[in-house]
mmCIF file with all atom_site columns, C-alpha atoms in Angstrom:
data_model
loop_
_atom_site.group_PDB
_atom_site.id
_atom_site.type_symbol
_atom_site.label_atom_id
_atom_site.label_alt_id
_atom_site.label_comp_id
_atom_site.label_asym_id
_atom_site.label_entity_id
_atom_site.label_seq_id
_atom_site.pdbx_PDB_ins_code
_atom_site.Cartn_x
_atom_site.Cartn_y
_atom_site.Cartn_z
_atom_site.occupancy
_atom_site.B_iso_or_equiv
_atom_site.pdbx_formal_charge
_atom_site.auth_seq_id
_atom_site.auth_comp_id
_atom_site.auth_asym_id
_atom_site.auth_atom_id
_atom_site.pdbx_PDB_model_num
ATOM 1   C CA . UNK A 1 1   ? 86.734  109.295 56.404  1.00 0.00 ? 1   UNK A CA 1
ATOM 2   C CA . UNK A 1 2   ? 86.908  106.279 58.745  1.00 0.00 ? 2   UNK A CA 1
ATOM 3   C CA . UNK A 1 3   ? 90.160  104.988 57.252  1.00 0.00 ? 3   UNK A CA 1
ATOM 4   C CA . UNK A 1 4   ? 91.816  108.375 57.801  1.00 0.00 ? 4   UNK A CA 1
ATOM 5   C CA . UNK A 1 5   ? 90.660  108.432 61.434  1.00 0.00 ? 5   UNK A CA 1
ATOM 6   C CA . UNK A 1 6   ? 92.093  104.953 62.019  1.00 0.00 ? 6   UNK A CA 1
ATOM 7   C CA . UNK A 1 7   ? 95.378  105.917 60.356  1.00 0.00 ? 7   UNK A CA 1
ATOM 8   C CA . UNK A 1 8   ? 95.583  108.984 62.579  1.00 0.00 ? 8   UNK A CA 1
ATOM 9   C CA . UNK A 1 9   ? 94.880  106.939 65.731  1.00 0.00 ? 9   UNK A CA 1
ATOM 10  C CA . UNK A 1 10  ? 97.577  104.426 64.828  1.00 0.00 ? 10  UNK A CA 1
ATOM 11  C CA . UNK A 1 11  ? 100.044 107.226 64.127  1.00 0.00 ? 11  UNK A CA 1
ATOM 12  C CA . UNK A 1 12  ? 99.271  108.995 67.426  1.00 0.00 ? 12  UNK A CA 1
ATOM 13  C CA . UNK A 1 13  ? 99.592  105.749 69.384  1.00 0.00 ? 13  UNK A CA 1
ATOM 14  C CA . UNK A 1 14  ? 102.927 105.020 67.734  1.00 0.00 ? 14  UNK A CA 1
ATOM 15  C CA . UNK A 1 15  ? 104.197 108.503 68.612  1.00 0.00 ? 15  UNK A CA 1
ATOM 16  C CA . UNK A 1 16  ? 102.915 108.248 72.197  1.00 0.00 ? 16  UNK A CA 1
ATOM 17  C CA . UNK A 1 17  ? 104.410 104.837 72.984  1.00 0.00 ? 17  UNK A CA 1
ATOM 18  C CA . UNK A 1 18  ? 108.024 105.915 72.877  1.00 0.00 ? 18  UNK A CA 1
ATOM 19  C CA . UNK A 1 19  ? 110.892 103.542 73.562  1.00 0.00 ? 19  UNK A CA 1
ATOM 20  C CA . UNK A 1 20  ? 111.061 104.817 77.168  1.00 0.00 ? 20  UNK A CA 1
ATOM 21  C CA . UNK A 1 21  ? 107.356 104.171 77.748  1.00 0.00 ? 21  UNK A CA 1
ATOM 22  C CA . UNK A 1 22  ? 107.544 100.716 76.152  1.00 0.00 ? 22  UNK A CA 1
ATOM 23  C CA . UNK A 1 23  ? 110.560 99.777  78.298  1.00 0.00 ? 23  UNK A CA 1
ATOM 24  C CA . UNK A 1 24  ? 108.862 101.081 81.446  1.00 0.00 ? 24  UNK A CA 1
ATOM 25  C CA . UNK A 1 25  ? 105.762 98.998  80.669  1.00 0.00 ? 25  UNK A CA 1
ATOM 26  C CA . UNK A 1 26  ? 107.918 95.930  80.055  1.00 0.00 ? 26  UNK A CA 1
ATOM 27  C CA . UNK A 1 27  ? 109.746 96.508  83.363  1.00 0.00 ? 27  UNK A CA 1
ATOM 28  C CA . UNK A 1 28  ? 106.350 96.486  85.091  1.00 0.00 ? 28  UNK A CA 1
ATOM 29  C CA . UNK A 1 29  ? 105.385 93.281  83.315  1.00 0.00 ? 29  UNK A CA 1
ATOM 30  C CA . UNK A 1 30  ? 102.479 95.068  81.639  1.00 0.00 ? 30  UNK A CA 1
ATOM 31  C CA . UNK A 1 31  ? 101.511 95.593  78.031  1.00 0.00 ? 31  UNK A CA 1
ATOM 32  C CA . UNK A 1 32  ? 100.682 99.124  76.844  1.00 0.00 ? 32  UNK A CA 1
ATOM 33  C CA . UNK A 1 33  ? 96.996  98.171  76.897  1.00 0.00 ? 33  UNK A CA 1
ATOM 34  C CA . UNK A 1 34  ? 97.298  96.989  80.517  1.00 0.00 ? 34  UNK A CA 1
ATOM 35  C CA . UNK A 1 35  ? 99.060  100.233 81.459  1.00 0.00 ? 35  UNK A CA 1
ATOM 36  C CA . UNK A 1 36  ? 96.132  102.164 79.969  1.00 0.00 ? 36  UNK A CA 1
ATOM 37  C CA . UNK A 1 37  ? 93.669  100.021 81.956  1.00 0.00 ? 37  UNK A CA 1
ATOM 38  C CA . UNK A 1 38  ? 95.609  100.686 85.171  1.00 0.00 ? 38  UNK A CA 1
ATOM 39  C CA . UNK A 1 39  ? 95.861  104.397 84.362  1.00 0.00 ? 39  UNK A CA 1
ATOM 40  C CA . UNK A 1 40  ? 92.099  104.521 83.792  1.00 0.00 ? 40  UNK A CA 1
ATOM 41  C CA . UNK A 1 41  ? 91.559  103.226 87.333  1.00 0.00 ? 41  UNK A CA 1
ATOM 42  C CA . UNK A 1 42  ? 93.990  105.840 88.668  1.00 0.00 ? 42  UNK A CA 1
ATOM 43  C CA . UNK A 1 43  ? 92.134  108.542 86.708  1.00 0.00 ? 43  UNK A CA 1
ATOM 44  C CA . UNK A 1 44  ? 88.754  107.510 88.081  1.00 0.00 ? 44  UNK A CA 1
ATOM 45  C CA . UNK A 1 45  ? 90.123  107.121 91.620  1.00 0.00 ? 45  UNK A CA 1
ATOM 46  C CA . UNK A 1 46  ? 91.055  110.774 92.073  1.00 0.00 ? 46  UNK A CA 1
ATOM 47  C CA . UNK A 1 47  ? 90.782  114.221 90.553  1.00 0.00 ? 47  UNK A CA 1
ATOM 48  C CA . UNK A 1 48  ? 93.840  115.211 92.578  1.00 0.00 ? 48  UNK A CA 1
ATOM 49  C CA . UNK A 1 49  ? 96.633  114.732 90.023  1.00 0.00 ? 49  UNK A CA 1
ATOM 50  C CA . UNK A 1 50  ? 99.495  115.081 92.561  1.00 0.00 ? 50  UNK A CA 1
ATOM 51  C CA . UNK A 1 51  ? 98.303  111.788 94.121  1.00 0.00 ? 51  UNK A CA 1
ATOM 52  C CA . UNK A 1 52  ? 98.352  109.788 90.876  1.00 0.00 ? 52  UNK A CA 1
ATOM 53  C CA . UNK A 1 53  ? 101.827 108.426 91.614  1.00 0.00 ? 53  UNK A CA 1
ATOM 54  C CA . UNK A 1 54  ? 100.886 107.133 95.071  1.00 0.00 ? 54  UNK A CA 1
ATOM 55  C CA . UNK A 1 55  ? 97.644  105.626 93.785  1.00 0.00 ? 55  UNK A CA 1
ATOM 56  C CA . UNK A 1 56  ? 99.423  103.964 90.863  1.00 0.00 ? 56  UNK A CA 1
ATOM 57  C CA . UNK A 1 57  ? 102.138 102.648 93.190  1.00 0.00 ? 57  UNK A CA 1
ATOM 58  C CA . UNK A 1 58  ? 99.516  101.183 95.526  1.00 0.00 ? 58  UNK A CA 1
ATOM 59  C CA . UNK A 1 59  ? 97.821  99.281  92.708  1.00 0.00 ? 59  UNK A CA 1
ATOM 60  C CA . UNK A 1 60  ? 101.150 98.155  91.224  1.00 0.00 ? 60  UNK A CA 1
ATOM 61  C CA . UNK A 1 61  ? 102.140 96.816  94.672  1.00 0.00 ? 61  UNK A CA 1
ATOM 62  C CA . UNK A 1 62  ? 98.877  94.873  94.859  1.00 0.00 ? 62  UNK A CA 1
ATOM 63  C CA . UNK A 1 63  ? 99.397  93.451  91.379  1.00 0.00 ? 63  UNK A CA 1
ATOM 64  C CA . UNK A 1 64  ? 102.958 92.466  92.272  1.00 0.00 ? 64  UNK A CA 1
ATOM 65  C CA . UNK A 1 65  ? 101.834 90.357  95.255  1.00 0.00 ? 65  UNK A CA 1
ATOM 66  C CA . UNK A 1 66  ? 98.755  88.969  93.472  1.00 0.00 ? 66  UNK A CA 1
ATOM 67  C CA . UNK A 1 67  ? 96.400  90.801  95.825  1.00 0.00 ? 67  UNK A CA 1
ATOM 68  C CA . UNK A 1 68  ? 92.909  91.810  94.772  1.00 0.00 ? 68  UNK A CA 1
ATOM 69  C CA . UNK A 1 69  ? 92.977  95.410  93.522  1.00 0.00 ? 69  UNK A CA 1
ATOM 70  C CA . UNK A 1 70  ? 89.693  96.197  95.280  1.00 0.00 ? 70  UNK A CA 1
ATOM 71  C CA . UNK A 1 71  ? 89.399  99.389  93.267  1.00 0.00 ? 71  UNK A CA 1
ATOM 72  C CA . UNK A 1 72  ? 86.123  101.207 93.874  1.00 0.00 ? 72  UNK A CA 1
ATOM 73  C CA . UNK A 1 73  ? 86.076  102.753 90.371  1.00 0.00 ? 73  UNK A CA 1
ATOM 74  C CA . UNK A 1 74  ? 85.846  99.268  88.867  1.00 0.00 ? 74  UNK A CA 1
ATOM 75  C CA . UNK A 1 75  ? 82.765  98.543  90.976  1.00 0.00 ? 75  UNK A CA 1
ATOM 76  C CA . UNK A 1 76  ? 81.215  101.877 90.005  1.00 0.00 ? 76  UNK A CA 1
ATOM 77  C CA . UNK A 1 77  ? 81.861  100.992 86.349  1.00 0.00 ? 77  UNK A CA 1
ATOM 78  C CA . UNK A 1 78  ? 80.331  97.524  86.791  1.00 0.00 ? 78  UNK A CA 1
ATOM 79  C CA . UNK A 1 79  ? 77.345  98.984  88.677  1.00 0.00 ? 79  UNK A CA 1
ATOM 80  C CA . UNK A 1 80  ? 76.780  101.578 85.970  1.00 0.00 ? 80  UNK A CA 1
ATOM 81  C CA . UNK A 1 81  ? 76.128  104.553 88.219  1.00 0.00 ? 81  UNK A CA 1
ATOM 82  C CA . UNK A 1 82  ? 78.168  106.910 90.354  1.00 0.00 ? 82  UNK A CA 1
ATOM 83  C CA . UNK A 1 83  ? 77.951  107.106 94.122  1.00 0.00 ? 83  UNK A CA 1
ATOM 84  C CA . UNK A 1 84  ? 79.348  105.678 97.307  1.00 0.00 ? 84  UNK A CA 1
ATOM 85  C CA . UNK A 1 85  ? 80.420  102.039 96.994  1.00 0.00 ? 85  UNK A CA 1
ATOM 86  C CA . UNK A 1 86  ? 78.650  99.844  99.531  1.00 0.00 ? 86  UNK A CA 1
ATOM 87  C CA . UNK A 1 87  ? 79.504  96.306  100.613 1.00 0.00 ? 87  UNK A CA 1
ATOM 88  C CA . UNK A 1 88  ? 76.706  94.872  98.467  1.00 0.00 ? 88  UNK A CA 1
ATOM 89  C CA . UNK A 1 89  ? 78.190  96.606  95.411  1.00 0.00 ? 89  UNK A CA 1
ATOM 90  C CA . UNK A 1 90  ? 81.469  94.735  95.843  1.00 0.00 ? 90  UNK A CA 1
ATOM 91  C CA . UNK A 1 91  ? 79.586  91.489  95.185  1.00 0.00 ? 91  UNK A CA 1
ATOM 92  C CA . UNK A 1 92  ? 78.335  92.513  91.711  1.00 0.00 ? 92  UNK A CA 1
ATOM 93  C CA . UNK A 1 93  ? 79.385  89.809  89.265  1.00 0.00 ? 93  UNK A CA 1
ATOM 94  C CA . UNK A 1 94  ? 81.316  91.512  86.486  1.00 0.00 ? 94  UNK A CA 1
ATOM 95  C CA . UNK A 1 95  ? 84.730  91.025  84.878  1.00 0.00 ? 95  UNK A CA 1
ATOM 96  C CA . UNK A 1 96  ? 85.330  94.664  85.874  1.00 0.00 ? 96  UNK A CA 1
ATOM 97  C CA . UNK A 1 97  ? 84.799  94.018  89.595  1.00 0.00 ? 97  UNK A CA 1
ATOM 98  C CA . UNK A 1 98  ? 88.263  93.883  91.120  1.00 0.00 ? 98  UNK A CA 1
ATOM 99  C CA . UNK A 1 99  ? 86.806  92.938  94.498  1.00 0.00 ? 99  UNK A CA 1
ATOM 100 C CA . UNK A 1 100 ? 85.955  89.530  93.011  1.00 0.00 ? 100 UNK A CA 1
ATOM 101 C CA . UNK A 1 101 ? 88.559  89.067  90.264  1.00 0.00 ? 101 UNK A CA 1
ATOM 102 C CA . UNK A 1 102 ? 92.341  89.330  90.645  1.00 0.00 ? 102 UNK A CA 1
ATOM 103 C CA . UNK A 1 103 ? 94.389  91.437  88.325  1.00 0.00 ? 103 UNK A CA 1
ATOM 104 C CA . UNK A 1 104 ? 93.282  94.203  86.039  1.00 0.00 ? 104 UNK A CA 1
ATOM 105 C CA . UNK A 1 105 ? 89.747  94.351  84.654  1.00 0.00 ? 105 UNK A CA 1
ATOM 106 C CA . UNK A 1 106 ? 89.107  93.374  81.046  1.00 0.00 ? 106 UNK A CA 1
ATOM 107 C CA . UNK A 1 107 ? 89.229  96.931  79.742  1.00 0.00 ? 107 UNK A CA 1
ATOM 108 C CA . UNK A 1 108 ? 89.744  100.581 80.532  1.00 0.00 ? 108 UNK A CA 1
ATOM 109 C CA . UNK A 1 109 ? 87.151  102.514 82.540  1.00 0.00 ? 109 UNK A CA 1
ATOM 110 C CA . UNK A 1 110 ? 87.858  105.719 80.599  1.00 0.00 ? 110 UNK A CA 1
ATOM 111 C CA . UNK A 1 111 ? 90.489  107.308 78.406  1.00 0.00 ? 111 UNK A CA 1
ATOM 112 C CA . UNK A 1 112 ? 93.191  108.158 80.941  1.00 0.00 ? 112 UNK A CA 1
ATOM 113 C CA . UNK A 1 113 ? 95.289  111.277 80.858  1.00 0.00 ? 113 UNK A CA 1
ATOM 114 C CA . UNK A 1 114 ? 98.960  111.290 79.962  1.00 0.00 ? 114 UNK A CA 1
ATOM 115 C CA . UNK A 1 115 ? 99.616  112.225 83.617  1.00 0.00 ? 115 UNK A CA 1
ATOM 116 C CA . UNK A 1 116 ? 97.907  109.046 84.787  1.00 0.00 ? 116 UNK A CA 1
ATOM 117 C CA . UNK A 1 117 ? 99.725  106.848 82.257  1.00 0.00 ? 117 UNK A CA 1
ATOM 118 C CA . UNK A 1 118 ? 103.102 108.352 83.103  1.00 0.00 ? 118 UNK A CA 1
ATOM 119 C CA . UNK A 1 119 ? 102.375 108.012 86.833  1.00 0.00 ? 119 UNK A CA 1
ATOM 120 C CA . UNK A 1 120 ? 101.880 104.300 86.258  1.00 0.00 ? 120 UNK A CA 1
ATOM 121 C CA . UNK A 1 121 ? 105.024 104.022 84.167  1.00 0.00 ? 121 UNK A CA 1
ATOM 122 C CA . UNK A 1 122 ? 107.443 106.403 85.865  1.00 0.00 ? 122 UNK A CA 1
ATOM 123 C CA . UNK A 1 123 ? 105.952 107.228 89.277  1.00 0.00 ? 123 UNK A CA 1
ATOM 124 C CA . UNK A 1 124 ? 108.034 106.900 92.418  1.00 0.00 ? 124 UNK A CA 1
ATOM 125 C CA . UNK A 1 125 ? 107.967 103.659 94.368  1.00 0.00 ? 125 UNK A CA 1
ATOM 126 C CA . UNK A 1 126 ? 105.990 103.619 97.614  1.00 0.00 ? 126 UNK A CA 1
ATOM 127 C CA . UNK A 1 127 ? 105.302 100.713 99.962  1.00 0.00 ? 127 UNK A CA 1
ATOM 128 C CA . UNK A 1 128 ? 101.574 101.457 100.194 1.00 0.00 ? 128 UNK A CA 1
ATOM 129 C CA . UNK A 1 129 ? 98.992  98.681  99.857  1.00 0.00 ? 129 UNK A CA 1
ATOM 130 C CA . UNK A 1 130 ? 95.952  100.680 100.983 1.00 0.00 ? 130 UNK A CA 1
ATOM 131 C CA . UNK A 1 131 ? 94.332  104.084 100.733 1.00 0.00 ? 131 UNK A CA 1
ATOM 132 C CA . UNK A 1 132 ? 91.025  105.718 101.501 1.00 0.00 ? 132 UNK A CA 1
ATOM 133 C CA . UNK A 1 133 ? 89.514  109.176 101.336 1.00 0.00 ? 133 UNK A CA 1
ATOM 134 C CA . UNK A 1 134 ? 90.823  111.659 103.878 1.00 0.00 ? 134 UNK A CA 1
ATOM 135 C CA . UNK A 1 135 ? 88.702  112.320 106.934 1.00 0.00 ? 135 UNK A CA 1
ATOM 136 C CA . UNK A 1 136 ? 88.824  116.071 106.254 1.00 0.00 ? 136 UNK A CA 1
ATOM 137 C CA . UNK A 1 137 ? 86.654  115.264 103.193 1.00 0.00 ? 137 UNK A CA 1
ATOM 138 C CA . UNK A 1 138 ? 89.042  116.955 100.772 1.00 0.00 ? 138 UNK A CA 1
ATOM 139 C CA . UNK A 1 139 ? 89.558  115.212 97.427  1.00 0.00 ? 139 UNK A CA 1
ATOM 140 C CA . UNK A 1 140 ? 92.711  113.549 98.732  1.00 0.00 ? 140 UNK A CA 1
ATOM 141 C CA . UNK A 1 141 ? 93.620  110.222 100.301 1.00 0.00 ? 141 UNK A CA 1
ATOM 142 C CA . UNK A 1 142 ? 95.325  108.750 103.340 1.00 0.00 ? 142 UNK A CA 1
ATOM 143 C CA . UNK A 1 143 ? 97.774  106.007 102.343 1.00 0.00 ? 143 UNK A CA 1
ATOM 144 C CA . UNK A 1 144 ? 98.803  103.061 104.492 1.00 0.00 ? 144 UNK A CA 1
ATOM 145 C CA . UNK A 1 145 ? 101.253 100.177 104.436 1.00 0.00 ? 145 UNK A CA 1
ATOM 146 C CA . UNK A 1 146 ? 99.387  97.933  106.879 1.00 0.00 ? 146 UNK A CA 1
ATOM 147 C CA . UNK A 1 147 ? 95.762  96.855  107.027 1.00 0.00 ? 147 UNK A CA 1
ATOM 148 C CA . UNK A 1 148 ? 95.472  97.994  110.657 1.00 0.00 ? 148 UNK A CA 1
ATOM 149 C CA . UNK A 1 149 ? 96.683  101.491 109.719 1.00 0.00 ? 149 UNK A CA 1
ATOM 150 C CA . UNK A 1 150 ? 94.247  101.528 106.786 1.00 0.00 ? 150 UNK A CA 1
ATOM 151 C CA . UNK A 1 151 ? 91.342  100.449 108.984 1.00 0.00 ? 151 UNK A CA 1
ATOM 152 C CA . UNK A 1 152 ? 92.034  103.370 111.347 1.00 0.00 ? 152 UNK A CA 1
ATOM 153 C CA . UNK A 1 153 ? 92.087  105.775 108.397 1.00 0.00 ? 153 UNK A CA 1
ATOM 154 C CA . UNK A 1 154 ? 88.846  104.292 107.046 1.00 0.00 ? 154 UNK A CA 1
ATOM 155 C CA . UNK A 1 155 ? 87.120  104.552 110.431 1.00 0.00 ? 155 UNK A CA 1
ATOM 156 C CA . UNK A 1 156 ? 88.080  108.240 110.679 1.00 0.00 ? 156 UNK A CA 1
ATOM 157 C CA . UNK A 1 157 ? 86.790  108.857 107.159 1.00 0.00 ? 157 UNK A CA 1
ATOM 158 C CA . UNK A 1 158 ? 83.477  107.044 107.745 1.00 0.00 ? 158 UNK A CA 1
ATOM 159 C CA . UNK A 1 159 ? 82.893  108.934 111.000 1.00 0.00 ? 159 UNK A CA 1
ATOM 160 C CA . UNK A 1 160 ? 83.534  112.250 109.251 1.00 0.00 ? 160 UNK A CA 1
ATOM 161 C CA . UNK A 1 161 ? 81.320  111.352 106.303 1.00 0.00 ? 161 UNK A CA 1
ATOM 162 C CA . UNK A 1 162 ? 78.475  110.214 108.548 1.00 0.00 ? 162 UNK A CA 1
ATOM 163 C CA . UNK A 1 163 ? 78.781  113.414 110.599 1.00 0.00 ? 163 UNK A CA 1
ATOM 164 C CA . UNK A 1 164 ? 78.745  115.511 107.436 1.00 0.00 ? 164 UNK A CA 1
ATOM 165 C CA . UNK A 1 165 ? 75.623  113.730 106.155 1.00 0.00 ? 165 UNK A CA 1
ATOM 166 C CA . UNK A 1 166 ? 73.848  114.179 109.509 1.00 0.00 ? 166 UNK A CA 1
ATOM 167 C CA . UNK A 1 167 ? 74.552  117.931 109.418 1.00 0.00 ? 167 UNK A CA 1
ATOM 168 C CA . UNK A 1 168 ? 73.475  118.421 105.816 1.00 0.00 ? 168 UNK A CA 1
#
C-alpha cells in the first residue's frame, strides 16, 4: 500500500542519516538533500568508485569559493541525452546547468550510492579545483589545482580522443 511504502522510506532515511552523517553535512554547510544532490553528480561523473573522494572534494572546493561547478553530468541531464558535452551544450538554459548557475542544481540527477554520499561527507580533503578524463582513455581522471595544469590535461585528453575517433 502507498502509505506503507512511504512509512518504509521515512524509516530507511531516518536510519541512514545517522548523527555522524548529519554532523558531517552540517560541517559542510549542506543539508542532507544537498548532499544527495552533490553525490548524484559524483555518481554520474565516474564509474570509478576509488575516485569519488577526489571528485567530491573538487566540487566541494568549488562550492566553498562560490565557483561555478561546471559539472558535465548536469548538462547531460539538462540536455536529456548521453554523449560528449560540447560548448554549445553548456549554454542550455536549465536550472540543472551548472555552467550557467552557481551552486548545486535544483535536484538530484539520480539516486546516488552510499559510497558517493559518504565520499561527499567523509572523503579526504584535496586542493583540486579541476579534473578531466585521462588521456589514456581509461575511466579515470586527471586532477589539477590550477587552470593552466587543467588545460594541459584537457589538451592531452582531447588529442587522444580525436586520435581514437580517427582510428575507429
